[in-house]
Amino acid sequence: MYQRTVSRGLSLLLPCVLLVAGCSQLPLDDSRSLLGTQVTITIHAIDKDRLSENQLPAVMQEAFEEVARIQNLAQWRQLRSLNSYAGVEPYEIGGELIALIDQSYLLADETGWAFRPDLGPLTSLWAIGTDEARLPADWEIQAALARIDSTRFTVHDTVTAMLEPFGASIDLGGVAKGYAVDRACVVLHDLGVTAAMVWAGGDLRVFGEKPNGEPWRVAVRHPRDPEQYTAVLELRGDRAVATSGDYERYLEVDGHRYHHILDPLTGYPSRASVSATVVAPTCMDADAYATALFVLGPEDAVFLADELSLPAMVIAAQEDELVTRQTSSFDRLRASDEAVLQP
Ligand code: ADP
Ligand code: MG
């Protein structure tokens, strides 16, 4: 059996950043490898009463430190302990993780459980994107699904929660990047940044007005051709965009590709879409919605996105052709000179 795991650093969204020469350092950008991807922050404007340009490297540093803190919060000790104490006893995980898990369950409910935070038994079985990735036996998948169906998350007090039954597990991989982007924006804003873009692979958030009055331009990568865009969006104010794609992380077994977005109904990678892009007020929500819309496939995704008033575009492969569906609100965000902007 030939088996290969692929995990790409390629980004799904590309901010169209034009750096202008001048005496000001702004816009200033910086990138770090965090959360399994490249995280980029671009600062466009600051409140000059609170911040001077020579403080910008320190501001960048604090924002990246916040992203690193979320990386640890989502992956490490407390969440692992909550999972390993499942069915045994409550565990003190802290208020922030409780709020993250609660919000993830709300998103699960909104998306008809196409996104759900308690898929841990299934995501650890497949382990796509890690060295342990493998094609599980069907009975293993059915056993994991049964465990997921009976999962209960109970909050005992502001910092303590319990997971049941034994073997249940929370996986925040579907929202961690989005939440980290949101938190980086909060840190930048609190330190006196008035316009910035934070971007982590498929997740991006912008806030404020660019000094030149232009909208934020965000290009969505073509799911099959990294050299092309499928759409260029123009955003104003505080908005987040997330894209989930089947080409980012996958396992290849005997010529078949198994990617990292699992359908909670079947337990297998969803074949309904090749990419899903959504615009939402926060990046954490956008991250979860993108996963859910991907699982649902174009028709159901556009129906749900309209119901939730979310601009969205979903692309699927049907008989070797790519089919694109979008909400009218998404179409309205597309740049009128989109074709001219192609690289
Ligand atoms: P990416 O990190 O590539 O943007 P997503 O944001 O779509 O991908 O999240 C994928 C991760 O979310 C997976 O690696 C897994 O941990 C988890 N996951 C996979 N399928 C689901 C699902 N249906 N609901 C919730 N989480 C999921
Ligand atoms: Mg995502």
mmCIF file of C-alpha atoms and ligand atoms in Angstrom:
data_model
loop_
_atom_site.group_PDB
_atom_site.id
_atom_site.type_symbol
_atom_site.label_atom_id
_atom_site.label_comp_id
_atom_site.label_asym_id
_atom_site.label_seq_id
_atom_site.Cartn_x
_atom_site.Cartn_y
_atom_site.Cartn_z
ATOM 1 C CA MET A 1 0.000 0.000 0.000
ATOM 2 C CA TYR A 2 1.461 3.342 -1.019
ATOM 3 C CA GLN A 3 0.757 6.029 1.517
ATOM 4 C CA ARG A 4 1.793 9.636 1.654
ATOM 5 C CA THR A 5 0.827 12.569 3.809
ATOM 6 C CA VAL A 6 0.795 16.037 2.388
ATOM 7 C CA SER A 7 0.616 19.206 4.383
ATOM 8 C CA ARG A 8 1.070 22.343 2.383
ATOM 9 C CA GLY A 9 2.067 25.761 3.510
ATOM 10 C CA LEU A 10 0.230 27.217 0.527
ATOM 11 C CA SER A 11 -2.274 29.864 1.422
ATOM 12 C CA LEU A 12 -5.876 29.816 0.326
ATOM 13 C CA LEU A 13 -6.433 33.535 0.626
ATOM 14 C CA LEU A 14 -4.071 36.186 -0.636
ATOM 15 C CA PRO A 15 -4.255 39.769 0.551
ATOM 16 C CA CYS A 16 -3.485 42.153 -2.308
ATOM 17 C CA VAL A 17 -0.926 44.300 -0.548
ATOM 18 C CA LEU A 18 0.628 47.215 -2.338
ATOM 19 C CA LEU A 19 3.579 48.663 -0.483
ATOM 20 C CA VAL A 20 4.032 52.355 -1.068
ATOM 21 C CA ALA A 21 7.405 54.039 -0.718
ATOM 22 C CA GLY A 22 7.614 57.071 1.542
ATOM 23 C CA CYS A 23 9.059 58.326 4.794
ATOM 24 C CA SER A 24 6.430 56.500 6.874
ATOM 25 C CA GLN A 25 7.043 52.845 7.734
ATOM 26 C CA LEU A 26 3.370 52.167 7.062
ATOM 27 C CA PRO A 27 2.041 49.871 5.800
ATOM 28 C CA LEU A 28 4.308 47.574 7.763
ATOM 29 C CA ASP A 29 4.099 43.805 7.520
ATOM 30 C CA ASP A 30 5.687 40.872 9.266
ATOM 31 C CA SER A 31 5.214 37.078 9.109
ATOM 32 C CA ARG A 32 5.844 34.169 11.472
ATOM 33 C CA SER A 33 5.375 30.411 11.213
ATOM 34 C CA LEU A 34 2.609 29.623 13.689
ATOM 35 C CA LEU A 35 -0.482 27.377 13.856
ATOM 36 C CA GLY A 36 0.962 25.153 11.127
ATOM 37 C CA THR A 37 0.900 27.981 8.597
ATOM 38 C CA GLN A 38 2.327 31.393 7.820
ATOM 39 C CA VAL A 39 0.753 34.152 9.922
ATOM 40 C CA THR A 40 1.083 37.641 8.410
ATOM 41 C CA ILE A 41 0.162 40.956 10.012
ATOM 42 C CA THR A 42 -0.018 44.182 8.009
ATOM 43 C CA ILE A 43 -0.461 47.428 9.923
ATOM 44 C CA HIS A 44 -1.851 50.283 7.807
ATOM 45 C CA ALA A 45 -2.722 53.014 10.303
ATOM 46 C CA ILE A 46 -2.173 53.922 13.953
ATOM 47 C CA ASP A 47 -3.581 56.377 16.466
ATOM 48 C CA LYS A 48 -0.658 58.812 16.632
ATOM 49 C CA ASP A 49 -1.760 60.121 20.043
ATOM 50 C CA ARG A 50 -1.229 56.684 21.547
ATOM 51 C CA LEU A 51 1.480 55.116 19.461
ATOM 52 C CA SER A 52 4.584 56.159 17.574
ATOM 53 C CA GLU A 53 5.976 54.335 14.559
ATOM 54 C CA ASN A 54 9.107 53.256 16.408
ATOM 55 C CA GLN A 55 6.887 51.213 18.754
ATOM 56 C CA LEU A 56 5.499 49.167 15.872
ATOM 57 C CA PRO A 57 7.977 46.242 16.116
ATOM 58 C CA ALA A 58 6.939 45.797 19.776
ATOM 59 C CA VAL A 59 3.255 45.943 18.785
ATOM 60 C CA MET A 60 3.850 43.261 16.131
ATOM 61 C CA GLN A 61 5.667 41.150 18.702
ATOM 62 C CA GLU A 62 2.730 41.296 21.142
ATOM 63 C CA ALA A 63 0.244 40.334 18.449
ATOM 64 C CA PHE A 64 2.350 37.331 17.392
ATOM 65 C CA GLU A 65 2.769 36.321 21.033
ATOM 66 C CA GLU A 66 -1.010 36.274 21.357
ATOM 67 C CA VAL A 67 -1.262 33.958 18.323
ATOM 68 C CA ALA A 68 1.341 31.673 19.937
ATOM 69 C CA ARG A 69 -0.667 31.693 23.174
ATOM 70 C CA ILE A 70 -3.816 30.524 21.310
ATOM 71 C CA GLN A 71 -1.783 27.854 19.566
ATOM 72 C CA ASN A 72 -0.901 26.437 22.980
ATOM 73 C CA LEU A 73 -4.393 26.947 24.402
ATOM 74 C CA ALA A 74 -6.034 25.028 21.581
ATOM 75 C CA GLN A 75 -3.602 22.155 21.363
ATOM 76 C CA TRP A 76 -1.969 21.469 24.624
ATOM 77 C CA ARG A 77 -2.327 20.592 28.232
ATOM 78 C CA GLN A 78 -5.796 21.716 29.307
ATOM 79 C CA LEU A 79 -7.696 20.488 26.287
ATOM 80 C CA ARG A 80 -5.798 17.194 26.279
ATOM 81 C CA SER A 81 -6.545 16.783 29.974
ATOM 82 C CA LEU A 82 -10.257 17.521 29.467
ATOM 83 C CA ASN A 83 -10.251 14.795 26.799
ATOM 84 C CA SER A 84 -8.293 12.287 28.844
ATOM 85 C CA TYR A 85 -10.594 12.817 31.860
ATOM 86 C CA ALA A 86 -13.672 12.242 29.669
ATOM 87 C CA GLY A 87 -16.126 9.988 31.512
ATOM 88 C CA VAL A 88 -13.919 10.134 34.630
ATOM 89 C CA GLU A 89 -14.243 13.526 36.340
ATOM 90 C CA PRO A 90 -14.546 17.279 35.725
ATOM 91 C CA TYR A 91 -11.371 19.152 34.866
ATOM 92 C CA GLU A 92 -10.323 22.785 35.329
ATOM 93 C CA ILE A 93 -9.769 24.093 31.798
ATOM 94 C CA GLY A 94 -10.249 27.824 32.405
ATOM 95 C CA GLY A 95 -12.860 30.311 31.265
ATOM 96 C CA GLU A 96 -11.390 31.036 27.850
ATOM 97 C CA LEU A 97 -11.453 27.390 26.692
ATOM 98 C CA ILE A 98 -14.986 26.984 28.075
ATOM 99 C CA ALA A 99 -16.129 30.039 26.083
ATOM 100 C CA LEU A 100 -14.410 28.671 22.945
ATOM 101 C CA ILE A 101 -16.078 25.273 23.276
ATOM 102 C CA ASP A 102 -19.489 26.837 24.077
ATOM 103 C CA GLN A 103 -19.270 29.099 21.014
ATOM 104 C CA SER A 104 -18.210 26.088 18.900
ATOM 105 C CA TYR A 105 -21.321 24.189 20.004
ATOM 106 C CA LEU A 106 -23.483 27.197 19.056
ATOM 107 C CA LEU A 107 -21.855 27.152 15.606
ATOM 108 C CA ALA A 108 -22.508 23.397 15.401
ATOM 109 C CA ASP A 109 -26.171 23.973 16.138
ATOM 110 C CA GLU A 110 -26.400 26.775 13.543
ATOM 111 C CA THR A 111 -24.797 24.632 10.834
ATOM 112 C CA GLY A 112 -26.927 21.525 11.388
ATOM 113 C CA TRP A 113 -23.852 19.804 12.920
ATOM 114 C CA ALA A 114 -21.878 19.878 9.652
ATOM 115 C CA PHE A 115 -19.268 21.607 11.835
ATOM 116 C CA ARG A 116 -18.927 20.148 15.332
ATOM 117 C CA PRO A 117 -16.199 20.558 17.967
ATOM 118 C CA ASP A 118 -16.503 17.023 19.400
ATOM 119 C CA LEU A 119 -15.189 15.193 16.320
ATOM 120 C CA GLY A 120 -11.963 14.320 18.189
ATOM 121 C CA PRO A 121 -12.469 10.512 18.096
ATOM 122 C CA LEU A 122 -12.739 10.732 14.307
ATOM 123 C CA THR A 123 -10.062 13.350 13.559
ATOM 124 C CA SER A 124 -7.522 11.466 15.709
ATOM 125 C CA LEU A 125 -8.390 8.232 13.894
ATOM 126 C CA TRP A 126 -7.625 9.757 10.485
ATOM 127 C CA ALA A 127 -4.906 12.107 11.825
ATOM 128 C CA ILE A 128 -4.695 13.800 8.422
ATOM 129 C CA GLY A 129 -1.812 16.246 8.209
ATOM 130 C CA THR A 130 0.296 14.327 10.763
ATOM 131 C CA ASP A 131 2.818 11.487 10.465
ATOM 132 C CA GLU A 132 0.209 9.108 11.945
ATOM 133 C CA ALA A 133 -2.276 9.679 9.102
ATOM 134 C CA ARG A 134 -3.894 6.459 7.893
ATOM 135 C CA LEU A 135 -7.035 5.062 6.287
ATOM 136 C CA PRO A 136 -9.064 3.621 9.203
ATOM 137 C CA ALA A 137 -11.157 0.445 8.963
ATOM 138 C CA ASP A 138 -14.875 1.039 8.578
ATOM 139 C CA TRP A 139 -15.674 -0.509 11.988
ATOM 140 C CA GLU A 140 -13.301 1.987 13.627
ATOM 141 C CA ILE A 141 -15.108 4.848 11.926
ATOM 142 C CA GLN A 142 -18.513 3.556 13.059
ATOM 143 C CA ALA A 143 -17.264 3.175 16.641
ATOM 144 C CA ALA A 144 -15.924 6.763 16.609
ATOM 145 C CA LEU A 145 -19.242 8.082 15.213
ATOM 146 C CA ALA A 146 -21.201 6.316 17.981
ATOM 147 C CA ARG A 147 -18.945 7.929 20.591
ATOM 148 C CA ILE A 148 -19.354 11.368 18.984
ATOM 149 C CA ASP A 149 -23.145 11.002 18.935
ATOM 150 C CA SER A 150 -23.212 10.359 22.678
ATOM 151 C CA THR A 151 -20.749 13.161 23.598
ATOM 152 C CA ARG A 152 -21.885 15.591 26.295
ATOM 153 C CA PHE A 153 -19.962 18.704 27.398
ATOM 154 C CA THR A 154 -21.100 20.052 30.773
ATOM 155 C CA VAL A 155 -19.875 23.241 32.415
ATOM 156 C CA HIS A 156 -19.613 22.870 36.208
ATOM 157 C CA ASP A 157 -18.499 26.371 37.147
ATOM 158 C CA THR A 158 -16.773 29.249 35.338
ATOM 159 C CA VAL A 159 -13.510 27.329 34.950
ATOM 160 C CA THR A 160 -14.394 23.629 35.281
ATOM 161 C CA ALA A 161 -16.090 21.369 32.769
ATOM 162 C CA MET A 162 -16.647 17.715 32.076
ATOM 163 C CA LEU A 163 -16.758 15.666 28.941
ATOM 164 C CA GLU A 164 -18.650 12.358 28.671
ATOM 165 C CA PRO A 165 -18.529 9.461 27.875
ATOM 166 C CA PHE A 166 -15.093 7.861 28.177
ATOM 167 C CA GLY A 167 -13.268 8.294 24.852
ATOM 168 C CA ALA A 168 -15.127 11.491 23.872
ATOM 169 C CA SER A 169 -12.830 14.275 22.692
ATOM 170 C CA ILE A 170 -12.976 17.937 21.681
ATOM 171 C CA ASP A 171 -10.972 19.025 18.616
ATOM 172 C CA LEU A 172 -10.794 22.789 18.105
ATOM 173 C CA GLY A 173 -8.718 22.457 14.913
ATOM 174 C CA GLY A 174 -11.656 23.883 12.936
ATOM 175 C CA VAL A 175 -11.725 27.203 14.846
ATOM 176 C CA ALA A 176 -8.292 27.663 16.454
ATOM 177 C CA LYS A 177 -6.783 29.621 13.574
ATOM 178 C CA GLY A 178 -9.823 31.875 13.254
ATOM 179 C CA TYR A 179 -9.890 32.581 16.985
ATOM 180 C CA ALA A 180 -6.150 33.354 16.966
ATOM 181 C CA VAL A 181 -6.667 35.862 14.125
ATOM 182 C CA ASP A 182 -9.507 37.505 16.094
ATOM 183 C CA ARG A 183 -7.340 37.748 19.213
ATOM 184 C CA ALA A 184 -4.406 39.228 17.264
ATOM 185 C CA CYS A 185 -6.791 41.912 15.944
ATOM 186 C CA VAL A 186 -7.980 42.698 19.491
ATOM 187 C CA VAL A 187 -4.375 43.063 20.696
ATOM 188 C CA LEU A 188 -3.463 45.361 17.762
ATOM 189 C CA HIS A 189 -6.572 47.473 18.295
ATOM 190 C CA ASP A 190 -6.013 47.763 22.071
ATOM 191 C CA LEU A 191 -2.443 48.938 21.493
ATOM 192 C CA GLY A 192 -3.558 51.794 19.233
ATOM 193 C CA VAL A 193 -3.558 50.291 15.726
ATOM 194 C CA THR A 194 -6.528 51.689 13.793
ATOM 195 C CA ALA A 195 -6.312 49.712 10.520
ATOM 196 C CA ALA A 196 -4.726 46.295 9.967
ATOM 197 C CA MET A 197 -5.025 42.922 8.312
ATOM 198 C CA VAL A 198 -4.199 39.615 9.994
ATOM 199 C CA TRP A 199 -3.927 36.589 7.819
ATOM 200 C CA ALA A 200 -3.285 32.898 8.689
ATOM 201 C CA GLY A 201 -3.470 30.550 5.709
ATOM 202 C CA GLY A 202 -7.167 30.216 4.936
ATOM 203 C CA ASP A 203 -8.307 32.715 7.565
ATOM 204 C CA LEU A 204 -8.152 36.476 7.440
ATOM 205 C CA ARG A 205 -9.556 39.495 9.259
ATOM 206 C CA VAL A 206 -9.379 43.204 8.505
ATOM 207 C CA PHE A 207 -10.392 46.209 10.589
ATOM 208 C CA GLY A 208 -10.421 49.965 10.148
ATOM 209 C CA GLU A 209 -10.064 52.157 7.105
ATOM 210 C CA LYS A 210 -6.949 52.271 4.973
ATOM 211 C CA PRO A 211 -5.493 55.820 4.967
ATOM 212 C CA ASN A 212 -5.914 56.043 1.169
ATOM 213 C CA GLY A 213 -9.628 55.261 1.502
ATOM 214 C CA GLU A 214 -9.397 52.123 -0.631
ATOM 215 C CA PRO A 215 -11.241 48.949 0.358
ATOM 216 C CA TRP A 216 -9.358 45.871 1.553
ATOM 217 C CA ARG A 217 -8.810 43.550 -1.382
ATOM 218 C CA VAL A 218 -8.711 39.826 -0.728
ATOM 219 C CA ALA A 219 -8.084 37.237 -3.436
ATOM 220 C CA VAL A 220 -9.481 33.706 -3.095
ATOM 221 C CA ARG A 221 -7.136 31.118 -4.556
ATOM 222 C CA HIS A 222 -8.324 28.871 -7.361
ATOM 223 C CA PRO A 223 -8.772 25.383 -5.818
ATOM 224 C CA ARG A 224 -6.947 23.600 -8.654
ATOM 225 C CA ASP A 225 -4.502 26.210 -9.960
ATOM 226 C CA PRO A 226 -2.328 27.989 -7.377
ATOM 227 C CA GLU A 227 -1.399 30.569 -10.012
ATOM 228 C CA GLN A 228 -4.992 31.803 -10.347
ATOM 229 C CA TYR A 229 -7.690 33.487 -8.271
ATOM 230 C CA THR A 230 -11.365 32.483 -8.337
ATOM 231 C CA ALA A 231 -12.559 35.760 -6.846
ATOM 232 C CA VAL A 232 -11.283 39.099 -5.596
ATOM 233 C CA LEU A 233 -13.299 40.621 -2.756
ATOM 234 C CA GLU A 234 -13.470 44.258 -1.702
ATOM 235 C CA LEU A 235 -14.175 44.652 1.994
ATOM 236 C CA ARG A 236 -14.713 47.665 4.212
ATOM 237 C CA GLY A 237 -14.641 47.966 7.993
ATOM 238 C CA ASP A 238 -14.324 45.027 10.319
ATOM 239 C CA ARG A 239 -14.790 41.761 8.403
ATOM 240 C CA ALA A 240 -13.371 38.242 8.387
ATOM 241 C CA VAL A 241 -12.993 35.786 5.514
ATOM 242 C CA ALA A 242 -12.225 32.063 5.711
ATOM 243 C CA THR A 243 -11.626 29.456 3.030
ATOM 244 C CA SER A 244 -11.570 25.679 3.542
ATOM 245 C CA GLY A 245 -10.071 23.652 0.708
ATOM 246 C CA ASP A 246 -9.487 19.970 -0.049
ATOM 247 C CA TYR A 247 -6.002 20.703 -1.438
ATOM 248 C CA GLU A 248 -4.370 21.887 1.764
ATOM 249 C CA ARG A 249 -3.797 18.797 3.872
ATOM 250 C CA TYR A 250 -4.473 15.274 2.681
ATOM 251 C CA LEU A 251 -3.413 11.640 2.817
ATOM 252 C CA GLU A 252 -2.869 9.708 -0.401
ATOM 253 C CA VAL A 253 -3.462 5.917 -0.355
ATOM 254 C CA ASP A 254 -3.216 3.900 -3.581
ATOM 255 C CA GLY A 255 -3.916 6.978 -5.687
ATOM 256 C CA HIS A 256 -6.944 8.084 -3.612
ATOM 257 C CA ARG A 257 -6.822 11.355 -1.764
ATOM 258 C CA TYR A 258 -8.324 11.722 1.705
ATOM 259 C CA HIS A 259 -8.365 15.328 2.865
ATOM 260 C CA HIS A 260 -8.808 16.819 6.339
ATOM 261 C CA ILE A 261 -12.434 18.005 6.383
ATOM 262 C CA LEU A 262 -14.611 15.179 7.648
ATOM 263 C CA ASP A 263 -18.345 14.755 7.151
ATOM 264 C CA PRO A 264 -19.785 14.102 10.648
ATOM 265 C CA LEU A 265 -22.598 12.046 9.065
ATOM 266 C CA THR A 266 -20.404 9.502 7.255
ATOM 267 C CA GLY A 267 -17.121 9.739 9.144
ATOM 268 C CA TYR A 268 -15.214 10.081 5.839
ATOM 269 C CA PRO A 269 -13.704 13.174 4.179
ATOM 270 C CA SER A 270 -16.501 15.157 2.569
ATOM 271 C CA ARG A 271 -16.576 14.965 -1.220
ATOM 272 C CA ALA A 272 -19.307 17.592 -1.503
ATOM 273 C CA SER A 273 -16.915 20.491 -2.284
ATOM 274 C CA VAL A 274 -13.378 21.384 -3.256
ATOM 275 C CA SER A 275 -13.444 24.803 -1.625
ATOM 276 C CA ALA A 276 -15.738 26.969 0.492
ATOM 277 C CA THR A 277 -15.278 30.680 1.253
ATOM 278 C CA VAL A 278 -17.370 32.723 3.657
ATOM 279 C CA VAL A 279 -17.394 36.271 5.025
ATOM 280 C CA ALA A 280 -18.463 36.769 8.662
ATOM 281 C CA PRO A 281 -18.091 39.336 11.457
ATOM 282 C CA THR A 282 -15.481 37.284 13.355
ATOM 283 C CA CYS A 283 -12.765 35.020 12.021
ATOM 284 C CA MET A 284 -13.558 32.215 14.457
ATOM 285 C CA ASP A 285 -17.122 32.060 13.150
ATOM 286 C CA ALA A 286 -15.918 32.351 9.529
ATOM 287 C CA ASP A 287 -13.488 29.460 10.130
ATOM 288 C CA ALA A 288 -16.252 27.163 11.409
ATOM 289 C CA TYR A 289 -18.762 28.264 8.752
ATOM 290 C CA ALA A 290 -16.223 27.564 5.970
ATOM 291 C CA THR A 291 -15.754 24.012 7.275
ATOM 292 C CA ALA A 292 -19.532 23.509 7.542
ATOM 293 C CA LEU A 293 -20.304 24.917 4.079
ATOM 294 C CA PHE A 294 -17.583 22.714 2.623
ATOM 295 C CA VAL A 295 -19.206 19.630 4.205
ATOM 296 C CA LEU A 296 -22.684 20.635 2.984
ATOM 297 C CA GLY A 297 -21.734 21.160 -0.674
ATOM 298 C CA PRO A 298 -22.737 24.090 -2.937
ATOM 299 C CA GLU A 299 -26.553 23.884 -2.973
ATOM 300 C CA ASP A 300 -27.171 23.293 0.744
ATOM 301 C CA ALA A 301 -24.300 25.646 1.612
ATOM 302 C CA VAL A 302 -25.754 28.591 -0.297
ATOM 303 C CA PHE A 303 -29.183 27.910 1.232
ATOM 304 C CA LEU A 304 -27.737 27.922 4.776
ATOM 305 C CA ALA A 305 -25.497 30.945 4.094
ATOM 306 C CA ASP A 306 -28.517 32.934 2.907
ATOM 307 C CA GLU A 307 -30.439 31.907 6.003
ATOM 308 C CA LEU A 308 -27.555 33.115 8.221
ATOM 309 C CA SER A 309 -26.994 36.271 6.065
ATOM 310 C CA LEU A 310 -23.426 35.242 5.263
ATOM 311 C CA PRO A 311 -21.787 36.069 1.922
ATOM 312 C CA ALA A 312 -20.436 32.705 0.678
ATOM 313 C CA MET A 313 -19.050 30.919 -2.376
ATOM 314 C CA VAL A 314 -18.679 27.146 -2.672
ATOM 315 C CA ILE A 315 -16.949 25.254 -5.480
ATOM 316 C CA ALA A 316 -17.537 21.561 -6.210
ATOM 317 C CA ALA A 317 -16.134 19.087 -8.733
ATOM 318 C CA GLN A 318 -18.911 17.551 -10.800
ATOM 319 C CA GLU A 319 -17.903 15.190 -13.606
ATOM 320 C CA ASP A 320 -14.426 16.668 -13.974
ATOM 321 C CA GLU A 321 -15.791 20.198 -14.062
ATOM 322 C CA LEU A 322 -15.754 22.817 -11.347
ATOM 323 C CA VAL A 323 -19.179 24.193 -10.450
ATOM 324 C CA THR A 324 -19.390 27.437 -8.453
ATOM 325 C CA ARG A 325 -22.351 28.628 -6.379
ATOM 326 C CA GLN A 326 -22.429 31.917 -4.490
ATOM 327 C CA THR A 327 -24.907 33.995 -2.540
ATOM 328 C CA SER A 328 -25.918 37.314 -4.101
ATOM 329 C CA SER A 329 -24.339 39.053 -1.091
ATOM 330 C CA PHE A 330 -20.983 37.434 -2.024
ATOM 331 C CA ASP A 331 -21.343 38.524 -5.624
ATOM 332 C CA ARG A 332 -21.838 42.118 -4.444
ATOM 333 C CA LEU A 333 -18.497 42.014 -2.592
ATOM 334 C CA ARG A 334 -16.562 40.990 -5.714
ATOM 335 C CA ALA A 335 -14.335 43.638 -7.277
ATOM 336 C CA SER A 336 -15.725 45.003 -10.533
ATOM 337 C CA ASP A 337 -12.227 44.906 -12.048
ATOM 338 C CA GLU A 338 -11.603 41.342 -10.814
ATOM 339 C CA ALA A 339 -10.320 40.089 -14.185
ATOM 340 C CA VAL A 340 -7.755 42.887 -14.419
ATOM 341 C CA LEU A 341 -6.423 41.961 -10.972
ATOM 342 C CA GLN A 342 -5.471 38.401 -11.973
ATOM 343 C CA PRO A 343 -1.747 37.825 -11.368
HETATM 344 P P1 ADP B 1 -7.937 24.547 7.702
HETATM 345 O O1 ADP B 1 -7.215 24.464 8.991
HETATM 346 O O2 ADP B 1 -7.271 23.876 6.574
HETATM 347 O O3 ADP B 1 -8.492 25.890 7.397
HETATM 348 P P2 ADP B 1 -10.464 23.980 8.656
HETATM 349 O O4 ADP B 1 -10.466 25.304 9.282
HETATM 350 O O5 ADP B 1 -11.524 23.640 7.711
HETATM 351 O O6 ADP B 1 -9.147 23.667 7.888
HETATM 352 O O7 ADP B 1 -10.399 22.926 9.821
HETATM 353 C C1 ADP B 1 -9.971 21.628 9.586
HETATM 354 C C2 ADP B 1 -9.693 20.961 10.924
HETATM 355 O O8 ADP B 1 -10.900 20.949 11.664
HETATM 356 C C3 ADP B 1 -9.294 19.511 10.759
HETATM 357 O O9 ADP B 1 -7.903 19.382 10.720
HETATM 358 C C4 ADP B 1 -9.927 18.851 11.977
HETATM 359 O O10 ADP B 1 -9.105 19.009 13.116
HETATM 360 C C5 ADP B 1 -11.176 19.662 12.196
HETATM 361 N N1 ADP B 1 -12.356 19.178 11.456
HETATM 362 C C6 ADP B 1 -12.440 18.412 10.343
HETATM 363 N N2 ADP B 1 -13.706 18.239 9.948
HETATM 364 C C7 ADP B 1 -14.466 18.931 10.840
HETATM 365 C C8 ADP B 1 -15.862 19.147 10.984
HETATM 366 N N3 ADP B 1 -16.749 18.642 10.140
HETATM 367 N N4 ADP B 1 -16.271 19.898 12.049
HETATM 368 C C9 ADP B 1 -15.381 20.416 12.925
HETATM 369 N N5 ADP B 1 -14.063 20.262 12.853
HETATM 370 C C10 ADP B 1 -13.599 19.529 11.816
HETATM 371 MG MG MG B 2 -10.727 27.023 8.278
#
